[in-house]
Amino acid sequence: MTTSTAVDPSRGSLPERPHGRNRHSVHGSPLRPYAFLTPTLLVMLVLMVVPIVMVIWYSFQDSAVTIPSTEFVGLEKYRQVLSDGTFWTATANTALFAGISVIAHFIIGIGFATLLNSELLSPLVRAIFRTVFILPWLFTVAVVAVLWRMLLNPNGIVNYLVTTFGITDSGVEWLANSSTALPIIIFINIWCGYPFFMVSLLAGLQGIPKDLYEAARVDGAGIIHQFFHVTIPQLRPIILSMAILDFIWTTQQFALIWMTTGGGPVDSTEMLSTYTYKLAFSTYDFSAASASAVVVLLLSMILAVLYVRQQRARD
Amino acid sequence: MSNGALGRRTVLAGVGAATAAGALTACGGSGGSGGDGKLEFQQWWEPELPDGFLRGLMDEFEDSHEGITVELLSGPYAATKEQLIAGAASRTMPDVMGLDGAWVNSLAEQKALADLDQLMADASYDGSDLAATVEFDGAARMIPVANFPYILFMNRDVLSKAGVDEPPATREEFSAAAQAAVDVDGNAQGWVLPLSLEAPNGVQNDVMSWLWANGQSMLSDGKPALESPEVQSAVDFILELDEQGLIAPGSATLKEQDKVEEFSSGRAAMIVDTIAHVNLLREGSPDLDFEVAAMPRSEDADGEPGVTYGSWGIGVAEASENKDAAWKLVEFLMSEDVNSRIATAANAFPGNSAAVPDSVEEDEVIKAAFDVWQSGTPINEFVGLPVAEQLMRDFAEQLQKTLEGSQVVDQALTAAQETWMAQF
């Protein structure tokens, strides 16, 4: 079938492309696009730029927020925060917490995603597994914290099981012991965080063309080779994006730690988020809290830049 | 609300956004009410009182004070504190606010609390019936509306089986009673020590109460004196209880509510607790047979017995444009009849010294607690101290280390003294 476009003689010839002054009369002022952007820019200014700039400004002041007239003290608050041993403990704990969590999220996520993508399981079994695997993601952090506090209570079910099966002679103070508190917090964070990785990777797995696997099989590749030479390369953009985002989110984790250990015992689970919170709302040193927040912001920005570069490379 | 206030509130929210998700989500005061006769009253009391009780009182107040309306802003204790601190910074505090004595110093330092002496003078109010006021800079900033003594709670079932029929009067008797309870019931713990860093008020209620019961002090001339023999003796006693296996496990993360649950479930023979929890214990565990008594003292203690207490305090915002009406509300809540009703509803003892709650006549446990309250001197040395909660947290950390065995009591007290002095 062919189509043709007729020109209505009554309307004269085809309209000319506007140029010069005529173009302005058709599309308006060159500032017009910016007018459309103004509401968004204003919202960003109020909700993002102003608070961040003010926090940075506070970090250079003494007794910011708490007294009306504060002094400019330059980098003094940064010196105070960076010379505090607890800050470095919190930094190390945060790095460990986030690093192990992301790796575990990936390993568990890819494992379960592969299982759910497998045709060896019937659709019904896959649906049941999918529901079970995604459950931890459906709980709010507060519920997760309360749930695990109850399970890990010295009189809780976990201690009942470990003593009943003879794993330990007596109950363990899981969250109240300096040597076990951080690993347990990491475990809880892994438990509630892997489903997001799993769902994202499952979507990625379902997008890999089956031809690639068939070609690999023709070339004699086994399941392991197919996984490392087809699946992983195909998922690499998703894995990198998820890992960077998960690392950023995990470094910001506050509620889970605060509601389970409060950063203790002593400072064994102190994170940058709890450290900053205590500076602000326990000692009311908003200047130091701002300095700590700016340090966290800078660290997050490094990760954000990596994420953006990765996204550009992907495009 | 002024643009400046809006800007400052936005900035406070920004601190939270840049630090910890959710940490400051409660930021931003509610904003002053202006001078239109509408009062904002922020507190954590309403959720802890019977349904509709506080609103009913406000309705009474509005009926008797034409032109004044009260909006209740209610939330949990911790959220109330955060909102008040943030509101103080942005000068957007509610007109009238519930206060904890531990917050007064910080809020008053920010010049956020009105001079109540001045308001009383302006209203020609006779303050002789007020049981106490909390001062800063020579002026009253908070009035305790309801007082909650922290005293010894004993599980009668567990202790009777252990052959303990009388409340322990001394530390030695307490230790023996706890040991007997543990010996007779393998599932029972002698005592519970909550030292969570999230809510470190266990230092005040469960640790320092042993010291204050002796009539002793953790301060000297208003400064920390944690290395004194008296403080050392109290901490030594707690360490001995721990070494004998008489303290419930998990102290480092236990909070007050965990302590109450341990007791209500029958696993703890004794706890130090507030009488505010009497109804909670009865409702949660109707079969629990418990009694209350004064905190045990050292055998050689010769000071006036101190009774640790917490308060629902009240204050007025310096930034309020409606201070006259705000004071009227305070005066209403402190009046003999209303104050008595609040105390009865909250299972507390009144801030008006002329008021007597009905519960004292009707309830044996409350009557026993009232006898303890009247026979001792109310004491809480954290009230009015700078960054009081942080002082408790610092002390809790040192005590945690000591209970873990990584340092001795001397080192703990020296370290705590150093960190405390840095705040003074």
Coordinates of C-alpha atoms in Angstrom, one line a residue, chain B residues 70-374:
Chain B
V70 CA -5.2 24.0 72.8
E71 CA -3.9 21.8 70.0
L72 CA -2.2 18.7 71.4
L73 CA 0.9 17.5 69.6
S74 CA 1.6 14.1 70.9
G75 CA 4.3 11.6 70.1
P76 CA 6.8 9.1 71.7
Y77 CA 9.3 10.4 74.2
A78 CA 12.3 10.2 72.0
A79 CA 10.6 11.9 69.0
T80 CA 9.3 14.7 71.3
K81 CA 12.9 15.4 72.5
E82 CA 14.3 15.5 68.9
Q83 CA 11.5 17.8 67.8
L84 CA 12.0 20.2 70.7
I85 CA 15.7 20.4 70.2
A86 CA 15.2 21.1 66.5
G87 CA 12.4 23.5 67.3
A88 CA 14.6 25.3 69.8
A89 CA 17.2 25.8 67.1
S90 CA 14.7 27.2 64.6
R91 CA 12.6 29.1 67.2
T92 CA 9.6 27.2 66.1
M93 CA 8.8 25.5 69.4
P94 CA 5.3 24.9 70.6
D95 CA 4.0 27.4 73.2
V96 CA 3.8 24.8 76.0
M97 CA 5.9 21.7 76.1
G98 CA 6.4 18.6 78.1
L99 CA 9.9 18.4 79.4
D100 CA 12.3 15.9 80.9
G101 CA 14.7 17.4 83.5
A102 CA 17.6 16.0 81.4
W103 CA 16.7 18.3 78.5
V104 CA 16.4 21.5 80.5
N105 CA 20.1 22.6 80.5
S106 CA 20.4 22.2 76.7
L107 CA 17.1 23.9 75.9
A108 CA 17.8 26.7 78.3
E109 CA 21.3 27.1 76.9
Q110 CA 19.6 27.8 73.6
K111 CA 17.5 30.4 75.3
A112 CA 14.4 28.5 74.3
L113 CA 12.7 28.3 77.7
A114 CA 10.8 31.2 79.2
D115 CA 11.5 32.4 82.7
L116 CA 8.7 30.8 84.7
D117 CA 9.4 33.0 87.8
Q118 CA 8.6 36.0 85.7
L119 CA 5.4 34.5 84.3
M120 CA 4.3 33.6 87.8
A121 CA 5.0 37.1 89.0
D122 CA 3.1 38.6 86.0
A123 CA 0.1 36.4 86.8
S124 CA 0.4 37.0 90.6
Y125 CA 0.6 33.2 91.0
D126 CA 1.4 31.8 94.5
G127 CA 3.9 29.1 93.8
S128 CA 4.1 27.8 97.4
D129 CA 2.2 24.6 96.4
L130 CA 4.7 23.6 93.7
A131 CA 6.6 20.7 95.0
A132 CA 9.7 21.6 93.0
T133 CA 11.0 23.7 90.1
V134 CA 14.0 23.1 87.9
E135 CA 16.1 26.2 87.5
F136 CA 18.7 27.4 85.0
D137 CA 20.5 30.7 85.2
G138 CA 18.7 31.6 88.4
A139 CA 15.2 31.2 87.1
A140 CA 12.7 28.4 87.0
R141 CA 12.5 26.8 83.6
M142 CA 10.5 23.6 84.3
I143 CA 7.8 22.6 86.7
P144 CA 7.4 18.9 87.5
V145 CA 3.7 18.1 86.8
A146 CA 3.9 14.4 87.7
N147 CA 6.7 12.5 89.5
F148 CA 7.6 8.9 89.0
P149 CA 9.8 7.4 91.7
Y150 CA 12.1 4.5 90.7
I151 CA 12.0 2.0 93.5
L152 CA 12.5 -1.7 94.0
F153 CA 9.9 -4.1 92.4
M154 CA 9.9 -7.6 93.7
N155 CA 8.3 -10.8 92.3
R156 CA 6.6 -12.3 95.3
D157 CA 6.1 -15.7 93.8
V158 CA 9.8 -16.1 93.0
L159 CA 11.1 -14.7 96.2
S160 CA 8.6 -16.6 98.4
K161 CA 9.8 -19.8 96.9
A162 CA 13.3 -18.7 97.7
G163 CA 12.3 -18.1 101.3
V164 CA 12.6 -14.3 101.1
D165 CA 9.6 -12.8 102.7
E166 CA 10.8 -9.3 103.6
P167 CA 12.0 -6.7 101.1
P168 CA 15.8 -6.4 101.3
A169 CA 16.8 -3.4 103.2
T170 CA 20.5 -3.5 102.6
R171 CA 22.7 -4.3 99.6
E172 CA 23.9 -7.5 101.3
E173 CA 20.3 -8.6 101.8
F174 CA 19.5 -7.7 98.2
S175 CA 22.4 -9.8 97.0
A176 CA 21.4 -12.7 99.2
A177 CA 17.7 -12.5 98.0
A178 CA 18.8 -12.5 94.3
Q179 CA 21.1 -15.4 94.9
A180 CA 18.3 -17.4 96.6
A181 CA 16.0 -16.7 93.8
V182 CA 18.5 -17.9 91.2
D183 CA 19.3 -21.0 93.3
V184 CA 15.6 -22.0 93.7
D185 CA 14.6 -21.3 90.1
G186 CA 17.1 -22.0 87.3
N187 CA 15.2 -19.9 84.9
A188 CA 15.0 -16.8 87.1
Q189 CA 17.5 -13.9 87.2
G190 CA 18.2 -12.0 90.3
W191 CA 18.1 -8.5 88.8
V192 CA 18.1 -6.7 85.4
L193 CA 20.5 -4.0 84.4
P194 CA 19.6 -2.2 81.1
L195 CA 22.6 -0.4 79.7
S196 CA 21.5 0.2 76.1
L197 CA 23.3 3.0 74.4
E198 CA 20.2 3.9 72.4
A199 CA 18.4 5.0 75.6
P200 CA 21.0 5.1 78.3
N201 CA 18.7 6.1 81.2
G202 CA 19.5 2.9 82.9
V203 CA 22.6 4.7 84.3
Q204 CA 20.3 7.1 86.1
N205 CA 17.6 4.7 87.2
D206 CA 19.3 1.4 87.7
V207 CA 22.9 2.4 88.6
M208 CA 23.0 5.8 90.3
S209 CA 19.8 4.9 92.3
W210 CA 22.0 2.7 94.5
L211 CA 24.3 5.6 95.2
W212 CA 21.4 8.1 95.8
A213 CA 19.6 5.6 98.1
N214 CA 22.6 6.0 100.4
G215 CA 22.1 9.7 100.4
Q216 CA 25.4 10.1 98.5
S217 CA 26.2 12.1 95.4
M218 CA 28.0 11.7 92.1
L219 CA 28.8 15.4 92.1
S220 CA 30.9 17.7 94.2
D221 CA 30.3 21.4 94.0
G222 CA 28.2 20.8 90.9
K223 CA 31.0 19.1 89.1
P224 CA 31.4 15.3 88.4
A225 CA 33.0 13.3 91.3
L226 CA 32.9 9.9 89.8
E227 CA 36.1 8.7 91.4
S228 CA 34.8 9.1 94.9
P229 CA 34.7 6.0 97.2
E230 CA 30.9 6.3 97.2
V231 CA 30.5 5.9 93.5
Q232 CA 33.2 3.2 93.4
S233 CA 31.3 1.3 96.1
A234 CA 28.0 1.4 94.1
V235 CA 29.8 0.2 90.9
D236 CA 31.7 -2.4 92.8
F237 CA 28.4 -3.8 94.2
I238 CA 27.0 -4.0 90.6
L239 CA 30.1 -5.8 89.5
E240 CA 29.8 -8.3 92.4
L241 CA 26.3 -9.1 91.3
D242 CA 27.5 -9.7 87.8
E243 CA 30.3 -11.9 88.9
Q244 CA 27.9 -14.0 91.0
G245 CA 25.7 -14.4 87.9
L246 CA 22.8 -12.5 89.4
I247 CA 22.3 -10.0 86.5
A248 CA 20.2 -11.0 83.5
P249 CA 22.4 -11.5 80.4
G250 CA 22.4 -9.0 77.5
S251 CA 22.8 -5.9 79.6
A252 CA 24.6 -4.0 76.9
T253 CA 21.6 -3.8 74.6
L254 CA 18.7 -4.0 77.1
K255 CA 16.4 -1.1 77.4
E256 CA 13.8 -0.1 80.0
Q257 CA 11.0 -1.9 78.2
D258 CA 13.2 -5.1 78.1
K259 CA 13.7 -4.9 81.8
V260 CA 9.9 -4.6 82.4
E261 CA 9.3 -7.6 80.1
E262 CA 11.8 -9.7 82.0
F263 CA 10.0 -8.9 85.2
S264 CA 6.5 -9.3 83.9
S265 CA 7.3 -12.7 82.4
G266 CA 8.5 -13.9 85.8
R267 CA 12.2 -14.3 84.7
A268 CA 13.5 -11.5 87.0
A269 CA 13.1 -11.6 90.8
M270 CA 13.7 -7.9 91.3
I271 CA 14.1 -4.8 89.2
V272 CA 14.3 -1.1 89.8
D273 CA 11.4 0.5 88.1
T274 CA 9.0 3.4 88.0
I275 CA 5.5 3.1 89.4
A276 CA 4.2 4.3 86.1
H277 CA 4.6 0.7 85.0
V278 CA 2.3 -0.7 87.7
N279 CA -0.8 -0.8 85.4
L280 CA 1.3 -2.1 82.5
L281 CA 2.5 -5.0 84.6
R282 CA -1.0 -5.8 85.8
E283 CA -2.5 -5.6 82.3
G284 CA 0.3 -7.6 80.7
S285 CA 0.6 -10.2 83.4
P286 CA -2.6 -10.4 85.5
D287 CA -1.1 -13.3 87.5
L288 CA 2.1 -11.5 88.5
D289 CA 2.2 -11.1 92.2
F290 CA 4.6 -8.2 93.0
E291 CA 5.2 -5.6 95.7
V292 CA 7.4 -2.5 95.9
A293 CA 9.8 -1.2 98.5
A294 CA 12.6 1.4 99.0
M295 CA 15.9 0.9 97.4
P296 CA 18.3 -1.1 99.6
R297 CA 21.1 0.9 101.2
S298 CA 24.7 0.1 102.4
E299 CA 24.8 -1.1 106.0
D300 CA 27.0 1.9 106.9
A301 CA 24.9 4.5 105.0
D302 CA 24.1 7.4 107.2
G303 CA 22.8 10.0 104.6
E304 CA 19.2 10.9 104.1
P305 CA 17.7 8.2 101.9
G306 CA 17.3 9.4 98.3
V307 CA 14.5 8.3 96.0
T308 CA 15.4 8.5 92.3
Y309 CA 12.6 10.0 90.3
G310 CA 11.7 11.1 86.8
S311 CA 9.2 13.7 85.9
W312 CA 6.8 14.9 83.4
G313 CA 7.8 18.5 83.5
I314 CA 6.3 21.4 81.8
G315 CA 7.8 24.6 80.3
V316 CA 6.8 27.6 78.1
A317 CA 8.7 28.5 75.0
E318 CA 10.6 31.8 75.1
A319 CA 9.6 32.4 71.5
S320 CA 5.9 31.9 72.2
E321 CA 3.8 35.0 71.3
N322 CA 1.1 33.9 73.7
K323 CA 2.9 33.5 77.0
D324 CA 0.0 34.7 79.1
A325 CA -2.3 32.0 77.8
A326 CA 0.5 29.5 78.0
W327 CA 1.0 30.2 81.7
K328 CA -2.8 29.8 82.2
L329 CA -2.5 26.3 80.8
V330 CA 0.4 25.5 83.1
E331 CA -1.5 27.0 86.1
F332 CA -4.5 24.9 85.2
L333 CA -2.4 21.7 85.0
M334 CA -0.8 22.5 88.4
S335 CA -4.0 23.2 90.2
E336 CA -4.7 20.9 93.1
D337 CA -7.7 19.0 91.5
V338 CA -6.4 18.7 88.0
N339 CA -2.9 17.8 89.2
S340 CA -4.3 15.1 91.4
R341 CA -6.3 13.6 88.5
I342 CA -3.3 13.6 86.3
A343 CA -1.2 11.9 88.9
T344 CA -4.0 9.3 89.4
A345 CA -4.3 8.6 85.7
A346 CA -0.5 8.4 85.2
N347 CA 0.2 6.4 88.4
A348 CA 2.4 9.2 89.5
F349 CA 2.8 11.5 92.4
P350 CA 1.7 15.0 92.0
G351 CA 3.8 18.1 91.3
N352 CA 1.4 20.1 93.5
S353 CA 2.3 19.3 97.1
A354 CA -1.3 19.8 98.2
A355 CA -2.6 17.2 95.8
V356 CA -3.1 13.6 96.8
P357 CA -3.9 11.1 94.0
D358 CA -6.9 8.9 94.7
S359 CA -4.8 5.9 93.8
V360 CA -2.9 6.2 97.1
E361 CA -6.1 5.4 99.0
E362 CA -7.3 2.7 96.6
D363 CA -4.2 0.7 95.6
E364 CA -1.9 -1.1 98.0
V365 CA 1.1 -1.0 95.7
I366 CA 0.7 2.7 95.0
K367 CA 0.2 3.3 98.8
A368 CA 3.5 1.5 99.5
A369 CA 5.3 3.5 96.8
F370 CA 3.8 6.7 98.3
D371 CA 5.2 5.8 101.7
V372 CA 8.6 5.3 100.1
W373 CA 8.3 8.6 98.3
Q374 CA 7.4 10.5 101.5

